[in-house]
Amino acid sequence: TRQQGLPSPRQSYWSFPLYLLPENVSVPATVLDFPTWEEFTRELEKGYTHVGISFIVPNILKARRMAEHIRSKHPEMKIILGGFGTMVPALETIVPHDGVCEGEGVEWLRRHFGEDPSAPIVHPALFGPAYEYIYGARTPTKGSILLTGVGCNNACEFCATSFKYGNEYVPFMSTGAQVFDACLKSEKELGSRGFTIIDENFLKKPQRARELLTQLEAQGKAYVFDIFSSAEVITDVGIDFLVRLGVHMIWIGVESKANTHAKLKDIDIGKLIAQLQENGISVITSGILFLDHHDRAAIREDIDWIVGLGSDMTQFMNYTHSPCT
């Protein structure tokens, strides 16, 4: 919405993995979330054995500057790289490092420090978003973030997240009871009763969602959830189930009118969106621009089709190359 000027709603979120990782290793750790250069270099002066740098591909030169500073001023410190930026080929020629986190970070760090990689995941109470602005005015934020898992076995060919985790789903919470306990923890520590579930396709494990509803009903809790889900799973679990669960908003990837993905096969996506809205559930649709078939006319046709689906909000993402995919 950055081109919309004053009416542009803005939210900024924490770097969620940075808070999950230290909760799940015994090594004492300090988290710096997008620090200034002064904050970063000042913290290093306190002395550490390891420095982990998580970055995305566009920030690789920032990671290089940080790593080169560590090599110059603190050569005794080991540098570990993580995040999507680690998919860049020949990374060792760009960013100095001593180790690269492959796949899911909690298991990797536990192995690196000689700890039990299969130990239960401890979920932190995460407040989110960090801040938000509506019509230029900062508004109070509320709600919490739940990290229930990473990856998705739908394995859409454009999805860097699926590729990062080997086209498999890696759960942090395997049962509805675990999700419910994380909700209780956030309610107790932060007063949260609304949750954004950061998971590529939360309903893809429908039994976990059903177990969560069972816990909610048994304990008399009425939480509210924002989730990401593909269309075929929504039709499988049913809209009535989503209403009972407390789903307030759902994000659905529709990609393109020419979409041939199994997740949309034989589904009238416009009708599904309307039914969700009729039952009080807001919908965000996500489309992709600059696909292989997009010329000037086809891209306009896709934009008009996606907007014409009538969702409450629409996200357009640019189809760009990602290393190794």
Tab-separated table of C-alpha atoms in Angstrom:
chain	number	residue	atom	x	y	z
A	1	THR	CA	0.000	0.000	0.000
A	2	ARG	CA	3.000	2.294	-0.034
A	3	GLN	CA	1.700	4.176	-3.099
A	4	GLN	CA	-1.587	5.037	-1.413
A	5	GLY	CA	-0.232	7.907	0.651
A	6	LEU	CA	-1.962	8.841	3.884
A	7	PRO	CA	-4.662	6.092	3.720
A	8	SER	CA	-1.931	3.434	3.687
A	9	PRO	CA	-2.181	1.115	6.699
A	10	ARG	CA	1.249	0.051	7.934
A	11	GLN	CA	2.365	-2.759	10.187
A	12	SER	CA	5.835	-3.902	11.106
A	13	TYR	CA	6.509	-7.304	12.627
A	14	TRP	CA	9.330	-8.771	14.650
A	15	SER	CA	11.788	-11.255	13.153
A	16	PHE	CA	9.977	-14.205	14.713
A	17	PRO	CA	12.679	-16.924	14.485
A	18	LEU	CA	15.126	-14.799	16.450
A	19	TYR	CA	12.895	-15.169	19.510
A	20	LEU	CA	12.135	-18.866	19.021
A	21	LEU	CA	15.769	-19.953	18.692
A	22	PRO	CA	17.200	-18.853	22.091
A	23	GLU	CA	14.212	-20.357	23.903
A	24	ASN	CA	15.231	-23.771	22.612
A	25	VAL	CA	18.968	-23.989	23.322
A	26	SER	CA	20.676	-23.831	26.720
A	27	VAL	CA	23.405	-21.500	25.458
A	28	PRO	CA	22.803	-17.955	26.817
A	29	ALA	CA	21.873	-15.650	23.933
A	30	THR	CA	21.118	-12.013	23.169
A	31	VAL	CA	18.650	-11.069	20.415
A	32	LEU	CA	19.182	-7.986	18.262
A	33	ASP	CA	16.271	-7.416	15.888
A	34	PHE	CA	17.363	-5.125	13.034
A	35	PRO	CA	19.869	-3.251	15.224
A	36	THR	CA	21.547	-0.046	14.169
A	37	TRP	CA	25.229	-0.359	13.306
A	38	GLU	CA	26.100	1.308	16.615
A	39	GLU	CA	23.924	-1.143	18.587
A	40	PHE	CA	25.435	-4.111	16.773
A	41	THR	CA	29.085	-3.143	17.215
A	42	ARG	CA	28.537	-2.065	20.834
A	43	GLU	CA	26.956	-5.427	21.701
A	44	LEU	CA	29.914	-7.322	20.236
A	45	GLU	CA	32.214	-5.574	22.700
A	46	LYS	CA	30.528	-7.522	25.530
A	47	GLY	CA	32.148	-10.706	24.254
A	48	TYR	CA	30.497	-13.757	22.639
A	49	THR	CA	31.649	-17.150	21.397
A	50	HIS	CA	29.223	-17.178	18.427
A	51	VAL	CA	27.316	-14.587	16.408
A	52	GLY	CA	24.341	-15.717	14.322
A	53	ILE	CA	23.338	-13.513	11.390
A	54	SER	CA	19.947	-14.188	9.797
A	55	PHE	CA	19.305	-12.460	6.480
A	56	ILE	CA	17.330	-12.555	3.250
A	57	VAL	CA	18.864	-12.415	-0.220
A	58	PRO	CA	18.504	-8.614	-0.734
A	59	ASN	CA	20.358	-8.010	2.554
A	60	ILE	CA	23.414	-10.085	1.719
A	61	LEU	CA	25.708	-7.045	1.586
A	62	LYS	CA	24.540	-6.025	5.067
A	63	ALA	CA	25.416	-9.520	6.280
A	64	ARG	CA	28.834	-9.232	4.619
A	65	ARG	CA	29.556	-5.920	6.333
A	66	MET	CA	28.608	-7.408	9.711
A	67	ALA	CA	30.698	-10.548	9.168
A	68	GLU	CA	33.743	-8.620	7.940
A	69	HIS	CA	33.569	-6.388	11.016
A	70	ILE	CA	33.500	-9.465	13.268
A	71	ARG	CA	36.474	-10.996	11.450
A	72	SER	CA	38.420	-7.737	11.790
A	73	LYS	CA	37.577	-6.733	15.376
A	74	HIS	CA	36.618	-10.048	17.015
A	75	PRO	CA	38.380	-12.875	15.137
A	76	GLU	CA	37.803	-15.289	18.016
A	77	MET	CA	34.024	-15.226	17.466
A	78	LYS	CA	32.425	-17.899	15.269
A	79	ILE	CA	29.960	-16.663	12.641
A	80	ILE	CA	26.816	-18.683	11.871
A	81	LEU	CA	24.621	-17.671	8.929
A	82	GLY	CA	20.916	-18.456	8.648
A	83	GLY	CA	17.753	-17.437	6.813
A	84	PHE	CA	16.801	-17.436	3.140
A	85	GLY	CA	19.970	-15.557	2.236
A	86	THR	CA	21.927	-18.757	2.788
A	87	MET	CA	20.505	-20.125	-0.483
A	88	VAL	CA	22.824	-17.803	-2.462
A	89	PRO	CA	25.345	-19.892	-4.430
A	90	ALA	CA	29.031	-19.584	-3.512
A	91	LEU	CA	28.053	-17.895	-0.247
A	92	GLU	CA	31.531	-18.534	1.171
A	93	THR	CA	32.992	-16.104	-1.379
A	94	ILE	CA	30.626	-13.315	-0.325
A	95	VAL	CA	30.034	-13.519	3.438
A	96	PRO	CA	32.764	-14.819	5.797
A	97	HIS	CA	31.390	-17.518	8.105
A	98	ASP	CA	32.152	-20.649	10.111
A	99	GLY	CA	28.821	-22.415	9.710
A	100	VAL	CA	25.570	-22.264	7.731
A	101	CYS	CA	22.237	-23.276	9.232
A	102	GLU	CA	20.559	-25.668	6.817
A	103	GLY	CA	16.811	-26.232	7.029
A	104	GLU	CA	14.989	-25.655	10.309
A	105	GLY	CA	17.007	-23.610	12.791
A	106	VAL	CA	16.073	-25.016	16.205
A	107	GLU	CA	17.140	-28.565	15.310
A	108	TRP	CA	20.295	-27.303	13.582
A	109	LEU	CA	21.394	-25.155	16.532
A	110	ARG	CA	20.736	-27.943	19.005
A	111	ARG	CA	22.932	-30.308	16.992
A	112	HIS	CA	25.608	-27.628	16.652
A	113	PHE	CA	25.822	-27.139	20.410
A	114	GLY	CA	25.544	-30.838	21.241
A	115	GLU	CA	21.987	-30.744	22.563
A	116	ASP	CA	18.983	-33.012	21.988
A	117	PRO	CA	17.535	-32.073	18.575
A	118	SER	CA	14.278	-33.919	19.282
A	119	ALA	CA	13.455	-32.137	22.551
A	120	PRO	CA	10.028	-30.437	22.638
A	121	ILE	CA	9.851	-26.944	21.156
A	122	VAL	CA	9.394	-24.166	23.719
A	123	HIS	CA	7.270	-21.392	22.213
A	124	PRO	CA	7.873	-17.828	23.436
A	125	ALA	CA	5.044	-15.395	24.126
A	126	LEU	CA	5.374	-13.119	21.086
A	127	PHE	CA	3.597	-9.777	20.946
A	128	GLY	CA	2.768	-8.562	17.470
A	129	PRO	CA	2.870	-6.499	15.400
A	130	ALA	CA	5.746	-4.351	16.641
A	131	TYR	CA	3.803	-1.246	15.625
A	132	GLU	CA	1.060	-0.156	13.254
A	133	TYR	CA	-0.114	3.095	11.720
A	134	ILE	CA	-3.542	3.908	10.304
A	135	TYR	CA	-3.957	7.236	8.478
A	136	GLY	CA	-0.536	8.206	9.789
A	137	ALA	CA	-1.511	7.776	13.442
A	138	ARG	CA	0.149	5.141	15.572
A	139	THR	CA	-2.461	2.867	17.097
A	140	PRO	CA	-2.196	0.464	20.047
A	141	THR	CA	-1.200	-3.010	18.930
A	142	LYS	CA	-2.742	-6.127	20.362
A	143	GLY	CA	-2.585	-9.819	19.782
A	144	SER	CA	0.165	-12.408	19.599
A	145	ILE	CA	2.078	-14.473	17.082
A	146	LEU	CA	2.043	-18.272	16.997
A	147	LEU	CA	4.738	-20.143	15.070
A	148	THR	CA	3.207	-23.560	14.522
A	149	GLY	CA	5.506	-24.831	11.763
A	150	VAL	CA	7.464	-24.081	8.594
A	151	GLY	CA	7.266	-25.277	5.005
A	152	CYS	CA	4.380	-26.783	3.066
A	153	ASN	CA	4.084	-30.093	1.239
A	154	ASN	CA	1.882	-28.549	-1.457
A	155	ALA	CA	5.287	-27.574	-2.893
A	156	CYS	CA	4.082	-24.948	-5.380
A	157	GLU	CA	6.974	-24.335	-7.761
A	158	PHE	CA	7.210	-20.614	-6.964
A	159	CYS	CA	7.500	-21.105	-3.193
A	160	ALA	CA	10.962	-20.493	-1.761
A	161	THR	CA	9.723	-21.498	1.695
A	162	SER	CA	8.721	-24.962	0.497
A	163	PHE	CA	12.103	-25.373	-1.148
A	164	LYS	CA	13.959	-24.224	1.979
A	165	TYR	CA	12.446	-27.100	3.945
A	166	GLY	CA	12.681	-29.791	1.278
A	167	ASN	CA	9.022	-29.469	0.205
A	168	GLU	CA	8.017	-30.924	3.565
A	169	TYR	CA	6.145	-29.497	6.517
A	170	VAL	CA	8.188	-29.189	9.734
A	171	PRO	CA	5.866	-28.738	12.731
A	172	PHE	CA	6.822	-26.866	15.875
A	173	MET	CA	3.497	-27.886	17.392
A	174	SER	CA	2.156	-31.268	16.315
A	175	THR	CA	-1.045	-31.305	18.371
A	176	GLY	CA	-3.927	-28.991	19.050
A	177	ALA	CA	-3.128	-29.203	22.773
A	178	GLN	CA	0.312	-27.695	22.121
A	179	VAL	CA	-1.218	-24.839	20.142
A	180	PHE	CA	-3.747	-24.258	22.911
A	181	ASP	CA	-1.023	-24.209	25.576
A	182	ALA	CA	0.875	-21.586	23.557
A	183	CYS	CA	-2.317	-19.489	23.438
A	184	LEU	CA	-2.731	-19.782	27.207
A	185	LYS	CA	0.891	-18.735	27.717
A	186	SER	CA	0.459	-15.604	25.598
A	187	GLU	CA	-2.841	-14.757	27.290
A	188	LYS	CA	-1.220	-15.089	30.716
A	189	GLU	CA	1.960	-13.142	29.901
A	190	LEU	CA	0.642	-10.592	27.386
A	191	GLY	CA	-3.125	-10.554	27.846
A	192	SER	CA	-3.622	-11.739	24.261
A	193	ARG	CA	-6.836	-13.320	23.038
A	194	GLY	CA	-6.208	-12.857	19.319
A	195	PHE	CA	-3.489	-14.708	17.422
A	196	THR	CA	-1.863	-14.533	14.006
A	197	ILE	CA	-0.652	-18.026	13.127
A	198	ILE	CA	2.514	-17.862	11.061
A	199	ASP	CA	2.326	-21.084	9.092
A	200	GLU	CA	2.301	-21.471	5.318
A	201	ASN	CA	-0.801	-23.660	5.421
A	202	PHE	CA	-2.094	-24.111	8.974
A	203	LEU	CA	-5.138	-26.227	8.067
A	204	LYS	CA	-3.022	-28.682	6.075
A	205	LYS	CA	-2.846	-30.619	9.357
A	206	PRO	CA	-6.611	-30.682	9.948
A	207	GLN	CA	-6.455	-33.039	12.931
A	208	ARG	CA	-4.331	-30.495	14.824
A	209	ALA	CA	-6.914	-27.793	14.109
A	210	ARG	CA	-9.748	-30.081	15.239
A	211	GLU	CA	-7.876	-30.874	18.453
A	212	LEU	CA	-7.424	-27.135	19.031
A	213	LEU	CA	-11.176	-26.581	18.686
A	214	THR	CA	-11.820	-29.418	21.140
A	215	GLN	CA	-9.524	-27.735	23.667
A	216	LEU	CA	-11.160	-24.342	23.156
A	217	GLU	CA	-14.645	-25.741	23.671
A	218	ALA	CA	-13.637	-27.859	26.667
A	219	GLN	CA	-11.971	-24.899	28.398
A	220	GLY	CA	-14.608	-22.338	27.394
A	221	LYS	CA	-12.092	-20.144	25.561
A	222	ALA	CA	-13.091	-17.898	22.662
A	223	TYR	CA	-9.876	-16.918	20.918
A	224	VAL	CA	-9.624	-15.248	17.509
A	225	PHE	CA	-7.227	-16.434	14.796
A	226	ASP	CA	-5.801	-15.058	11.564
A	227	ILE	CA	-4.451	-17.894	9.413
A	228	PHE	CA	-2.950	-18.807	6.050
A	229	SER	CA	-4.579	-21.662	4.164
A	230	SER	CA	-4.944	-23.037	0.664
A	231	ALA	CA	-8.393	-23.299	-0.903
A	232	GLU	CA	-8.615	-27.084	-1.094
A	233	VAL	CA	-8.077	-27.451	2.666
A	234	ILE	CA	-10.754	-24.853	3.417
A	235	THR	CA	-13.283	-26.853	1.424
A	236	ASP	CA	-12.198	-30.046	3.199
A	237	VAL	CA	-12.622	-28.751	6.776
A	238	GLY	CA	-15.682	-26.618	5.986
A	239	ILE	CA	-16.569	-23.022	6.743
A	240	ASP	CA	-18.682	-23.924	9.768
A	241	PHE	CA	-15.579	-25.415	11.365
A	242	LEU	CA	-13.633	-22.191	10.754
A	243	VAL	CA	-16.390	-20.128	12.390
A	244	ARG	CA	-16.417	-22.390	15.453
A	245	LEU	CA	-12.618	-22.247	15.665
A	246	GLY	CA	-12.728	-18.452	15.765
A	247	VAL	CA	-11.067	-17.665	12.434
A	248	HIS	CA	-11.301	-13.923	11.873
A	249	MET	CA	-9.180	-13.604	8.738
A	250	ILE	CA	-7.852	-16.090	6.212
A	251	TRP	CA	-5.147	-15.582	3.585
A	252	ILE	CA	-5.591	-17.604	0.371
A	253	GLY	CA	-3.138	-17.879	-2.508
A	254	VAL	CA	-5.044	-17.638	-5.804
A	255	GLU	CA	-1.923	-16.781	-7.861
A	256	SER	CA	-3.385	-16.379	-11.382
A	257	LYS	CA	-6.483	-16.931	-13.496
A	258	ALA	CA	-4.354	-19.412	-15.448
A	259	ASN	CA	-3.490	-21.274	-12.238
A	260	THR	CA	-3.134	-25.017	-12.672
A	261	HIS	CA	-2.162	-25.841	-9.080
A	262	ALA	CA	-3.905	-28.753	-7.363
A	263	LYS	CA	-4.887	-26.505	-4.452
A	264	LEU	CA	-7.440	-24.735	-6.699
A	265	LYS	CA	-8.556	-27.660	-8.859
A	266	ASP	CA	-12.356	-27.794	-9.356
A	267	ILE	CA	-12.903	-24.978	-6.804
A	268	ASP	CA	-15.008	-21.901	-7.577
A	269	ILE	CA	-12.698	-19.557	-5.703
A	270	GLY	CA	-14.983	-16.525	-6.082
A	271	LYS	CA	-17.886	-18.458	-4.560
A	272	LEU	CA	-15.675	-19.732	-1.719
A	273	ILE	CA	-14.544	-16.193	-0.878
A	274	ALA	CA	-18.137	-14.966	-0.824
A	275	GLN	CA	-19.179	-17.805	1.487
A	276	LEU	CA	-16.340	-17.034	3.896
A	277	GLN	CA	-17.340	-13.366	3.985
A	278	GLU	CA	-21.009	-14.230	4.482
A	279	ASN	CA	-19.912	-16.079	7.608
A	280	GLY	CA	-17.951	-13.135	9.001
A	281	ILE	CA	-14.471	-14.181	7.891
A	282	SER	CA	-12.313	-11.564	6.180
A	283	VAL	CA	-10.301	-12.758	3.183
A	284	ILE	CA	-6.946	-11.714	1.784
A	285	THR	CA	-6.186	-13.077	-1.679
A	286	SER	CA	-2.648	-13.276	-3.003
A	287	GLY	CA	-1.751	-13.104	-6.674
A	288	ILE	CA	1.543	-13.279	-8.557
A	289	LEU	CA	2.626	-10.834	-11.250
A	290	PHE	CA	5.233	-11.361	-14.015
A	291	LEU	CA	4.539	-15.063	-14.481
A	292	ASP	CA	5.867	-16.739	-17.615
A	293	HIS	CA	2.653	-16.171	-19.577
A	294	HIS	CA	2.276	-12.505	-18.596
A	295	ASP	CA	2.493	-10.015	-21.398
A	296	ARG	CA	0.965	-6.547	-21.115
A	297	ALA	CA	-2.562	-7.812	-21.793
A	298	ALA	CA	-2.386	-10.999	-19.726
A	299	ILE	CA	-1.045	-9.261	-16.647
A	300	ARG	CA	-3.915	-6.766	-16.744
A	301	GLU	CA	-6.385	-9.614	-17.181
A	302	ASP	CA	-4.983	-11.355	-14.107
A	303	ILE	CA	-5.085	-8.185	-12.009
A	304	ASP	CA	-8.710	-7.564	-12.981
A	305	TRP	CA	-9.623	-11.208	-12.259
A	306	ILE	CA	-8.025	-11.245	-8.808
A	307	VAL	CA	-9.496	-7.890	-7.779
A	308	GLY	CA	-12.841	-9.036	-9.192
A	309	LEU	CA	-12.922	-11.967	-6.765
A	310	GLY	CA	-14.111	-9.444	-4.186
A	311	SER	CA	-11.781	-10.262	-1.280
A	312	ASP	CA	-11.416	-7.686	1.493
A	313	MET	CA	-7.750	-7.154	0.646
A	314	THR	CA	-5.462	-8.274	-2.150
A	315	GLN	CA	-1.718	-8.855	-2.095
A	316	PHE	CA	0.270	-8.855	-5.320
A	317	MET	CA	3.726	-10.403	-5.296
A	318	ASN	CA	6.342	-10.206	-8.029
A	319	TYR	CA	7.536	-13.477	-9.573
A	320	THR	CA	11.322	-13.198	-9.308
A	321	HIS	CA	14.107	-15.730	-9.403
A	322	SER	CA	15.304	-17.155	-6.097
A	323	PRO	CA	18.679	-18.927	-5.893
A	324	CYS	CA	18.536	-22.733	-6.018
A	325	THR	CA	14.801	-22.937	-6.789
